[in-house]
Short mmCIF file of C-alpha atoms in Angstrom, two decimals:
data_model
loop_
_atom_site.label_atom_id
_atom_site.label_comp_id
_atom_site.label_asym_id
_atom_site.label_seq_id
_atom_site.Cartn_x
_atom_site.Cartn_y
_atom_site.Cartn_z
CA UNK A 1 144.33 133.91 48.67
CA UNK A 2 144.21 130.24 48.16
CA UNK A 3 140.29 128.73 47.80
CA UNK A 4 138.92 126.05 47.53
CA UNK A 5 135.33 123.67 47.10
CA UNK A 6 135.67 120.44 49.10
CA UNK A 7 133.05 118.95 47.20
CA UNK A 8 128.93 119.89 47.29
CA UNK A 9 129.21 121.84 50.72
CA UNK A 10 132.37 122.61 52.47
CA UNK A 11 134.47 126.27 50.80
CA UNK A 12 137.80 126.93 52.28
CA UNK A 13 139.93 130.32 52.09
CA UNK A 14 143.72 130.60 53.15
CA UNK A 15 145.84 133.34 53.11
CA UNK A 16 148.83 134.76 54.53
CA UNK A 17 152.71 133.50 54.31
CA UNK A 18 155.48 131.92 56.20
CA UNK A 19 157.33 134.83 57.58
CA UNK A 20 154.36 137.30 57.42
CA UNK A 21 152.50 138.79 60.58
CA UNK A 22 149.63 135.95 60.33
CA UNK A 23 148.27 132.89 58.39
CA UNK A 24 144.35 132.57 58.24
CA UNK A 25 141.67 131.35 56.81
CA UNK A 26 137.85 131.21 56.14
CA UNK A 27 135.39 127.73 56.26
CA UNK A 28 132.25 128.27 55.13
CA UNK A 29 129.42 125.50 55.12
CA UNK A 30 129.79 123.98 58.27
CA UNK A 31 127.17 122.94 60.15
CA UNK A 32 125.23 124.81 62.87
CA UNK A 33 124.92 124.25 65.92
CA UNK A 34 128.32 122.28 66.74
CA UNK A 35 129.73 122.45 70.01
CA UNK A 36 133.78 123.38 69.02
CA UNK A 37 135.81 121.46 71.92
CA UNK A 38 138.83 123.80 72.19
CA UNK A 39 140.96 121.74 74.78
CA UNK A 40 140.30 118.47 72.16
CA UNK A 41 141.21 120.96 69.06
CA UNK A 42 144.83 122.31 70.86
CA UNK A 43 145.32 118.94 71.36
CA UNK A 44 144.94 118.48 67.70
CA UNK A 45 146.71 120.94 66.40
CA UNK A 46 150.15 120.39 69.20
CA UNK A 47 150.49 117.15 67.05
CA UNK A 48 151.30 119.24 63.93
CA UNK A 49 153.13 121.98 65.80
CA UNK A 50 156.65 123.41 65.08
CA UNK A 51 159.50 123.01 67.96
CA UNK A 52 157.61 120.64 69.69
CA UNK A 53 160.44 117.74 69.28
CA UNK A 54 163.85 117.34 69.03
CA UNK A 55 163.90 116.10 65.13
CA UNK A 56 161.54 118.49 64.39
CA UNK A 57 161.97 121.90 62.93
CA UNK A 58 163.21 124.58 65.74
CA UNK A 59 160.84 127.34 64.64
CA UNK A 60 158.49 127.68 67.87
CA UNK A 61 155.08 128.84 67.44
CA UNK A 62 152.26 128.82 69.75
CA UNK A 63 149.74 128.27 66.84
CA UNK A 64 146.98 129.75 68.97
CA UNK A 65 143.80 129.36 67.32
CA UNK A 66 141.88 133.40 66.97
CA UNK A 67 138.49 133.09 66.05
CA UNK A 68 137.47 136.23 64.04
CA UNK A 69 134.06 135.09 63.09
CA UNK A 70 131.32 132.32 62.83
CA UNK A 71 131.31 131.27 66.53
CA UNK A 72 129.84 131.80 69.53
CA UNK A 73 130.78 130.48 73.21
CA UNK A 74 132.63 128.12 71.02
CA UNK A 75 129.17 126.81 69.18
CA UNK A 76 129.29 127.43 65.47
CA UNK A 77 126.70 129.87 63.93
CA UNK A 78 126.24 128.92 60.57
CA UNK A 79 127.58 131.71 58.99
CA UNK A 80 131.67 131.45 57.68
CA UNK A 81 133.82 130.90 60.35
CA UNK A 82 137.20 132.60 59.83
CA UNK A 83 140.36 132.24 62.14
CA UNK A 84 143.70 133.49 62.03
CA UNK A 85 147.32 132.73 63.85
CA UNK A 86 149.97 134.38 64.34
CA UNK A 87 153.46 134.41 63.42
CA UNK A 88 155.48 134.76 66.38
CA UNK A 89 158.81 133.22 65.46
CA UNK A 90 159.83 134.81 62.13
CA UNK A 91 163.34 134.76 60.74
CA UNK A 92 163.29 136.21 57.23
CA UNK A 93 166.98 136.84 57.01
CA UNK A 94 168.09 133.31 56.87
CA UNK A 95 166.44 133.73 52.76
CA UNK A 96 168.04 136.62 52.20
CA UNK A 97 171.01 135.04 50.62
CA UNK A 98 168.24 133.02 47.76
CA UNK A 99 166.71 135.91 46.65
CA UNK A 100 167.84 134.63 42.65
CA UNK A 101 169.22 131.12 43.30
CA UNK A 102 165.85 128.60 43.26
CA UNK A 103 166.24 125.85 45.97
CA UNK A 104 166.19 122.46 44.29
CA UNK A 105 163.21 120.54 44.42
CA UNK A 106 161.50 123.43 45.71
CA UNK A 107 158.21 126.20 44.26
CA UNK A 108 161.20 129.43 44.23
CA UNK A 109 161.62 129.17 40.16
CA UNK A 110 158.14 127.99 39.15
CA UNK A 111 156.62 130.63 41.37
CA UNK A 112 158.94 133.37 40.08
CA UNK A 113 157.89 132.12 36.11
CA UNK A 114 154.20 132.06 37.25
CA UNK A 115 153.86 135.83 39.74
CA UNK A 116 157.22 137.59 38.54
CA UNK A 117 159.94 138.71 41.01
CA UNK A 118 157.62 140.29 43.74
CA UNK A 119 156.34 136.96 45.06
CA UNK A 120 157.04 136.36 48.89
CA UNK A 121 159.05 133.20 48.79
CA UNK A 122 160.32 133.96 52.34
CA UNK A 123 160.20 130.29 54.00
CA UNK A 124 158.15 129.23 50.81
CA UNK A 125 155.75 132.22 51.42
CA UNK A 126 151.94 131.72 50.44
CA UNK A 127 152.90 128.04 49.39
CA UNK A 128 154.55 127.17 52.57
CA UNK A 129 153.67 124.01 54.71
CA UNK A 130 153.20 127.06 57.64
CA UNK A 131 149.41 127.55 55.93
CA UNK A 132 148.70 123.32 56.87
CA UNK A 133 148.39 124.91 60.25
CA UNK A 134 145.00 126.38 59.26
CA UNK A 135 144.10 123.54 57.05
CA UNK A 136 144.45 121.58 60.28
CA UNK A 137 142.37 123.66 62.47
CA UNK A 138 139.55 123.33 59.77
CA UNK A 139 140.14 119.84 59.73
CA UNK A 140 140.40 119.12 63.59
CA UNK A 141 136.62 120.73 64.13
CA UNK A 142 135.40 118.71 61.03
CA UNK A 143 137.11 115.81 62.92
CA UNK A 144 135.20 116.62 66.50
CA UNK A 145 131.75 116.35 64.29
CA UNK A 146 132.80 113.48 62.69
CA UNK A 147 132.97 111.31 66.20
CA UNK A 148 129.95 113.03 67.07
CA UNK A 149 128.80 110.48 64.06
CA UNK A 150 130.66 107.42 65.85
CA UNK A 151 132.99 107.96 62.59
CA UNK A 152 136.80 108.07 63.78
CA UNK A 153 139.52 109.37 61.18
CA UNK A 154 143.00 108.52 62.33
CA UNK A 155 146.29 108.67 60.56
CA UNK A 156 150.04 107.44 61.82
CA UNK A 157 153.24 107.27 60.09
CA UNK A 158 153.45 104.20 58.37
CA UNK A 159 156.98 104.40 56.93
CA UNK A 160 160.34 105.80 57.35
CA UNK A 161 162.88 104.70 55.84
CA UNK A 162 163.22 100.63 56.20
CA UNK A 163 161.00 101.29 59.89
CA UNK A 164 157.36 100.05 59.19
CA UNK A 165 154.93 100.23 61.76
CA UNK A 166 151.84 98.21 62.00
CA UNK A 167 149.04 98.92 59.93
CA UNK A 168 145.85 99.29 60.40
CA UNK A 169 144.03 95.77 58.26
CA UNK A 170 146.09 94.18 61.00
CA UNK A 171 144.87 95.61 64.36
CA UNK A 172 141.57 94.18 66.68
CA UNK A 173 141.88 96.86 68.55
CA UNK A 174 141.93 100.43 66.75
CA UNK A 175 141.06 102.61 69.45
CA UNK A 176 144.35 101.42 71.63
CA UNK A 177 145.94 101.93 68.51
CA UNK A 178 144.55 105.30 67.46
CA UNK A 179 145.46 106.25 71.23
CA UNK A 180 149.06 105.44 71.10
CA UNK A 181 149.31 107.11 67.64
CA UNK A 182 147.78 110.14 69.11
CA UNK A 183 150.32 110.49 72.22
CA UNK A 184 153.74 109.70 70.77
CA UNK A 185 156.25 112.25 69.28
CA UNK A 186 156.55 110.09 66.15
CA UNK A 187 152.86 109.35 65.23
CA UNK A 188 153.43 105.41 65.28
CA UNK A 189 151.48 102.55 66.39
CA UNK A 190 154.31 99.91 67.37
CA UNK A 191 156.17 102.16 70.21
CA UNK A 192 159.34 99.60 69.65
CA UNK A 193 160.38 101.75 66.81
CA UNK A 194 160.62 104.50 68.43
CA UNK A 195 164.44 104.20 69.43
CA UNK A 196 164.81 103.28 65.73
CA UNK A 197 163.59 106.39 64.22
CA UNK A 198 165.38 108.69 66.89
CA UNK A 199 168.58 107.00 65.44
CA UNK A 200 166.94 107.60 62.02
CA UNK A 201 166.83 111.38 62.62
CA UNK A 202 170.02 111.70 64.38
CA UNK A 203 171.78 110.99 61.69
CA UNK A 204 169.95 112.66 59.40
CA UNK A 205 170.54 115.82 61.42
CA UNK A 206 174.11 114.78 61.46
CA UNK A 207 175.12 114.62 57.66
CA UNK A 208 172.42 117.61 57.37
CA UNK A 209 169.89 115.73 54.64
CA UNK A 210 166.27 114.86 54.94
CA UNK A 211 164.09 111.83 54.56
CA UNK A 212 160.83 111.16 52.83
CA UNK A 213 157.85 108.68 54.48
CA UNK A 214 154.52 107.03 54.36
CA UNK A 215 151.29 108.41 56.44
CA UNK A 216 148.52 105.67 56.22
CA UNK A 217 145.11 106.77 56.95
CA UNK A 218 141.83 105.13 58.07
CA UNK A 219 137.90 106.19 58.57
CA UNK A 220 136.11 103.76 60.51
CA UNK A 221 132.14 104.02 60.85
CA UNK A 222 131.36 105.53 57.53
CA UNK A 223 127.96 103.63 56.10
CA UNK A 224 127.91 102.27 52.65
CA UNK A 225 126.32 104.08 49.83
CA UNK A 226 128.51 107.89 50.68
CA UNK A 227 130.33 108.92 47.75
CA UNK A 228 129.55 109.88 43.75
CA UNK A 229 130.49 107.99 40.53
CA UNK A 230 133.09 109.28 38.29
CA UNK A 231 133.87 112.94 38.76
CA UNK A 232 132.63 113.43 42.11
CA UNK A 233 134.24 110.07 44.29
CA UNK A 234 136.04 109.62 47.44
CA UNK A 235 139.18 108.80 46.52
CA UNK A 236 138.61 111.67 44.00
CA UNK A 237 138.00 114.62 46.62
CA UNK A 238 140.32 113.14 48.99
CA UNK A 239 143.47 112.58 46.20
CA UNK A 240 142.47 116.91 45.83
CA UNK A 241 142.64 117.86 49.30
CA UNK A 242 146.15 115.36 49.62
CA UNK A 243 147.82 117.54 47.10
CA UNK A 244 147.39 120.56 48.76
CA UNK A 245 149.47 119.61 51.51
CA UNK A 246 153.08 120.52 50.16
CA UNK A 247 155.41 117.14 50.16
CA UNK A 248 153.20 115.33 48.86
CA UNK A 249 153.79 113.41 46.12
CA UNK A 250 151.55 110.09 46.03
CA UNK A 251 148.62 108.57 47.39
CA UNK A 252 147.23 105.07 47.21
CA UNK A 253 143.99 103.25 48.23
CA UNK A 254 143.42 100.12 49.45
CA UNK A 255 145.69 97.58 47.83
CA UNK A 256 146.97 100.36 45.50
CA UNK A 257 150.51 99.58 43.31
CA UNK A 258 150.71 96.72 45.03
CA UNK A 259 147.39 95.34 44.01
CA UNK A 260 148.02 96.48 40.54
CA UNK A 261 150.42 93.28 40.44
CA UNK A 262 148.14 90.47 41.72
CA UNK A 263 145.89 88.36 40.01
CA UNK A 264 141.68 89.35 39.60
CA UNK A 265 141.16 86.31 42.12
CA UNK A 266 144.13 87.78 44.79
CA UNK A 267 142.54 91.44 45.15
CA UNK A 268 138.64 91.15 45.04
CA UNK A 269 136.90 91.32 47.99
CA UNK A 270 134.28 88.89 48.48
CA UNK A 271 131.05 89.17 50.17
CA UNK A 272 129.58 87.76 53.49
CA UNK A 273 127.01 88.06 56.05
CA UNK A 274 128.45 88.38 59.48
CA UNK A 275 127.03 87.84 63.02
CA UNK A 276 125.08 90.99 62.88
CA UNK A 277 123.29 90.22 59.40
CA UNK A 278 125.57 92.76 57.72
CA UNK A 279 127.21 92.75 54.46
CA UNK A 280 130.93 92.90 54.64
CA UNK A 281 133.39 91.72 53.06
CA UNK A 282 136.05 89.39 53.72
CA UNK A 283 139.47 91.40 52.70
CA UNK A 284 139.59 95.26 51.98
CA UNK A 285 141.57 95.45 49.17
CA UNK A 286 139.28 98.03 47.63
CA UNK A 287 139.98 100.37 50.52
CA UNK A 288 136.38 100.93 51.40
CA UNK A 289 135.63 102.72 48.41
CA UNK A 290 134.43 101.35 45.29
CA UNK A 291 133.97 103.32 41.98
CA UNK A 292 133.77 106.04 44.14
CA UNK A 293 131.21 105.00 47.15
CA UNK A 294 132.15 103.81 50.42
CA UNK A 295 131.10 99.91 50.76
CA UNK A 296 130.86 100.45 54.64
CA UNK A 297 134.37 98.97 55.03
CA UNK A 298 136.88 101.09 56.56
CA UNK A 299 138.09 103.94 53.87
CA UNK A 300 142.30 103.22 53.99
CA UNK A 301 144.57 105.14 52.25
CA UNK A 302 148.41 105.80 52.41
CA UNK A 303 149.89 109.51 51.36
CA UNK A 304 153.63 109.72 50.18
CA UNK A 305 155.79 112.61 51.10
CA UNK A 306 159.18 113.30 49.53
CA UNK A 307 162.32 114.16 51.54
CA UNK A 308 162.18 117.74 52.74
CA UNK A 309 163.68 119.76 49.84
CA UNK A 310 165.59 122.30 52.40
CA UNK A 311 168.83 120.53 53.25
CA UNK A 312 172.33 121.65 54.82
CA UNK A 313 174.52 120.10 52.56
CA UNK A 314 175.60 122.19 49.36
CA UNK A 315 173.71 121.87 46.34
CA UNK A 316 173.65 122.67 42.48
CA UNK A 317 171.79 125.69 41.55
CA UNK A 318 171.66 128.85 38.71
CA UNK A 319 171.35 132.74 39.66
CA UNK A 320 168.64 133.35 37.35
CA UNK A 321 170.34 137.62 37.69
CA UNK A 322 173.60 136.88 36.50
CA UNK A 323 172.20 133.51 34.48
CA UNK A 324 175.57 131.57 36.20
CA UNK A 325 175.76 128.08 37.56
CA UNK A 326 175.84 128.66 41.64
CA UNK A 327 175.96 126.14 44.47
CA UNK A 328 174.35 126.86 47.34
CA UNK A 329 173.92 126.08 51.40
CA UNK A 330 169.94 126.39 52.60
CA UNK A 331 169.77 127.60 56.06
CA UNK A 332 166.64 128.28 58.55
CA UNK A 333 164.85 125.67 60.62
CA UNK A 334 163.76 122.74 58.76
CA UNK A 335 162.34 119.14 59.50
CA UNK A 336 164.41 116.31 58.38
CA UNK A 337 161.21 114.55 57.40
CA UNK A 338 157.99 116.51 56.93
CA UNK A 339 155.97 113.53 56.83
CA UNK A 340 156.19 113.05 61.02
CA UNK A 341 154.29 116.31 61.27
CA UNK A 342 152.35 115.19 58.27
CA UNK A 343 150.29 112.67 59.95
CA UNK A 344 147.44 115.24 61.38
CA UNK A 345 147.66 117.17 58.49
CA UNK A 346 146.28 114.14 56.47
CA UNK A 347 144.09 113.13 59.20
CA UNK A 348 142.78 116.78 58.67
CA UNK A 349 142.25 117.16 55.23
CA UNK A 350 140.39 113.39 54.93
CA UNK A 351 137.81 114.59 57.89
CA UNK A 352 136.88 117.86 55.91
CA UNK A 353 136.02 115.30 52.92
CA UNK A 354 134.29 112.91 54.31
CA UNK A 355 132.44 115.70 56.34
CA UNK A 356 131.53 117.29 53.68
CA UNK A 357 129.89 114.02 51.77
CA UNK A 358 127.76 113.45 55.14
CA UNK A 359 126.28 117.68 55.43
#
C-alpha cells in the first residue's frame, strides 16, 4: 500500500494493481458534513476513463465508484472514507511474454532491483497509471468542496506536439472556457484543434509510437495569504502530489523556464489597486504563488508528461535470466499519449492540495 500526507490535514492510502480484482483506497481528513454529488463526481471521473475514445487506450472499465466507508446518503461522516473499483477488463496474458525482459523507459527493472522477482508488474502492477483512477475520485470530491468555496480548479491539455491551445492568462471568460475543456474528448480550450490532434493520433496509432504533452492548470478564487514558507509551500505540496501521477516528468509555475531567461524588470509582477480597492497585480508571472503563499492571483501551473513508454514498434532490451541482449514487441492496450487522460488527473491531485491548505 501506497500512503501518503498531503500536507497538515489530508492522508491518502492506495492499494491494489492493474490486472488485480480491485484498486482502492482510503482519504482520511476530510471534512464533515459535505454533501458528495455523485452524478457531478461520474462526470469527473468519465473524463479520465479508459475506452472512452478512439485514441485512447481500448481497456473498458466502468470505474464505478464503491463506497466501503466514511459516508452516509452520500454526506461524508468524518471518519476515513475508503472506496474501491473494480477491475472488470483484465488481460494479464498480453505480459506474459516480459516476465525477464524490462520495457524501456518503464518501472519493470527498477522495481525488480527494489521488491525481487515476486513483484506484480502485470500492466505496471501497484505502480500503474490504473491506481490515478482512485487518486481522481479523491480528488473530484475535494474538487466539489472546493466550488462550494467559489474556488474553481480546472486543467486542459495545453500541448501536443506543435498543437497549442489557448491558455488560460489569455482568456476573459474562464468559465466558457473551463466548460468546453470539460466536454471535449481532447481536454482543449480552442475546439479548432481538434481535427488536428485526431490526425495527430492517427498516425501515431499508425506507425505504433506514442507522444508526450503539456496539461496547464489553474485555481481561481484562492485568497492571498494560503500557503507556508520554505518546506511547507504550494508549489512544494503540489510539485509532490504531480509526481505521483506516473508520466510525469516536469512541472512549472507561472513563468517557469521561460522566465528563467528574461530580465528582473520582464518577470516581476507589479502592484495595483483595481476597481474594487483590491491588490492585484498587473502580470502573473509568479503564478499566484510567491515563496510559497498564494498572492490571491490565480495559482497556474503546467505538468509535463513523457511519451507513453508502451509502444508497438520493436525495441532494445536484456533478459535479465539468460543476461542476453533481446528485442522486444509490447502488446496490450495502451494510450498513444497519456497526457489526454492526464488532464483530470492533475486537476485532481491540485484540488486535494489546495483543499487541504484551506481545512
Amino acid at each position: 500500500m501506497s500512503s501518503v500526507s498531503i500536507g497538515e490535514n489530508i492522508k491518502i492510502s492506495l492499494f491494489g494493481e492493474s490486472h488485480g480484482l480491485a484498486i482502492g483506497g482510503v482519504i482520511d481528513g476530510l471534512p464533515h458534513g459535505q454533501k458528495v454529488d455523485m452524478e457531478k463526481l461520474d462526470k469527473f471521473m468519465a473524463r479520465r476513463k479508459p475506452g472512452s475514445g478512439k485514441y485512447v487506450t481500448q481497456r473498458k472499465e466502468r470505474d464505478e465508484i464503491k463506497f466501503l466507508s466514511g459516508i452516509k446518503d452520500f454526506i461524508i461522516m468524518g471518519d476515513p472514507l475508503a472506496v474501491i473499483i473494480e477491475n472488470n477488463n483484465i488481460r494479464p496474458e498480453d505480459y506474459k511474454t516480459l516476465a525477464y525482459t524490462p520495457r524501456p523507459s518503464h518501472i519493470d527493472f527498477s522495481a525488480k532491483k527494489k521488491f525481487g522477482e515476486h513483484i506484480d508488474l502485470i500492466g505496471g502492477g501497484h505502480f500503474s497509471a490504473r491506481l490515478t483512477a482512485i487518486l481522481t475520485a479523491f480528488g473530484g470530491i475535494a474538487k466539489q468542496i472546493l466550488e462550494s468555496k467559489n474556488i474553481l480548479v480546472s486543467a486542459h491539455l495545453d500541448r501536443i506536439r506543435e498543437i497549442q491551445d489557448t491558455r488560460h492568462n489569455d482568456i476573459e471568460n474562464i468559465q466558457k472556457a473551463v466548460e468546453k475543456s470539460e466536454n471535449n474528448r481532447y481536454s482543449i480550450i480552442n475546439e479548432e484543434n481538434m481535427e488536428k490532434i485526431d490526425k495527430v493520433l492517427q498516425e501515431l496509432v499508425k506507425e505504433k509510437d506514442s507522444t508526450g504533452g503539456i496539461v496547464e492548470c489553474s485555481v481561481f478564487g484562492l485568497p492571498p495569504g494560503v500557503g507556508n514558507p520554505v518546506f511547507d509551500g504550494l508549489e512544494n505540496n503540489i510539485a509532490k502530489m504531480s509526481f505521483a501521477i506516473p508520466g510525469v516528468k516536469g512541472i512549472e509555475f507561472g513563468s517557469g523556464f521561460e522566465g528563467a531567461l528574461k530580465l528582473g524588470s520582464e518577470n516581476n509582477d507589479n502592484f495595483y489597486i483595481d476597481e474594487r480597492k483590491e491588490i492585484k497585480t498587473k502580470t502573473n508571472h509568479a503564478g499566484g504563488i510567491i515563496g510559497g503563499i498564494s498572492s490571491g492571483m490565480p495559482i497556474n501551473l503546467k505538468v509535463a508528461f513523457k511519451p507513453t513508454p508502451s509502444i508497438g514498434k520493436e525495441q532494445e532490451t536484456v533478459n535479465i535470466q539468460t543476461m542476453s541482449n533481446t528485442r522486444i514487441k509490447i502488446k496490450g492496450r495502451h494510450d498513444p499519449c497519456i497526457a489526454i487522460r492526464g488532464v483530470v488527473v492533475v486537476e485532481a491531485i491540485v484540488s486535494l492540495v489546495v483543499l487541504d491548505y484551506l481545512l
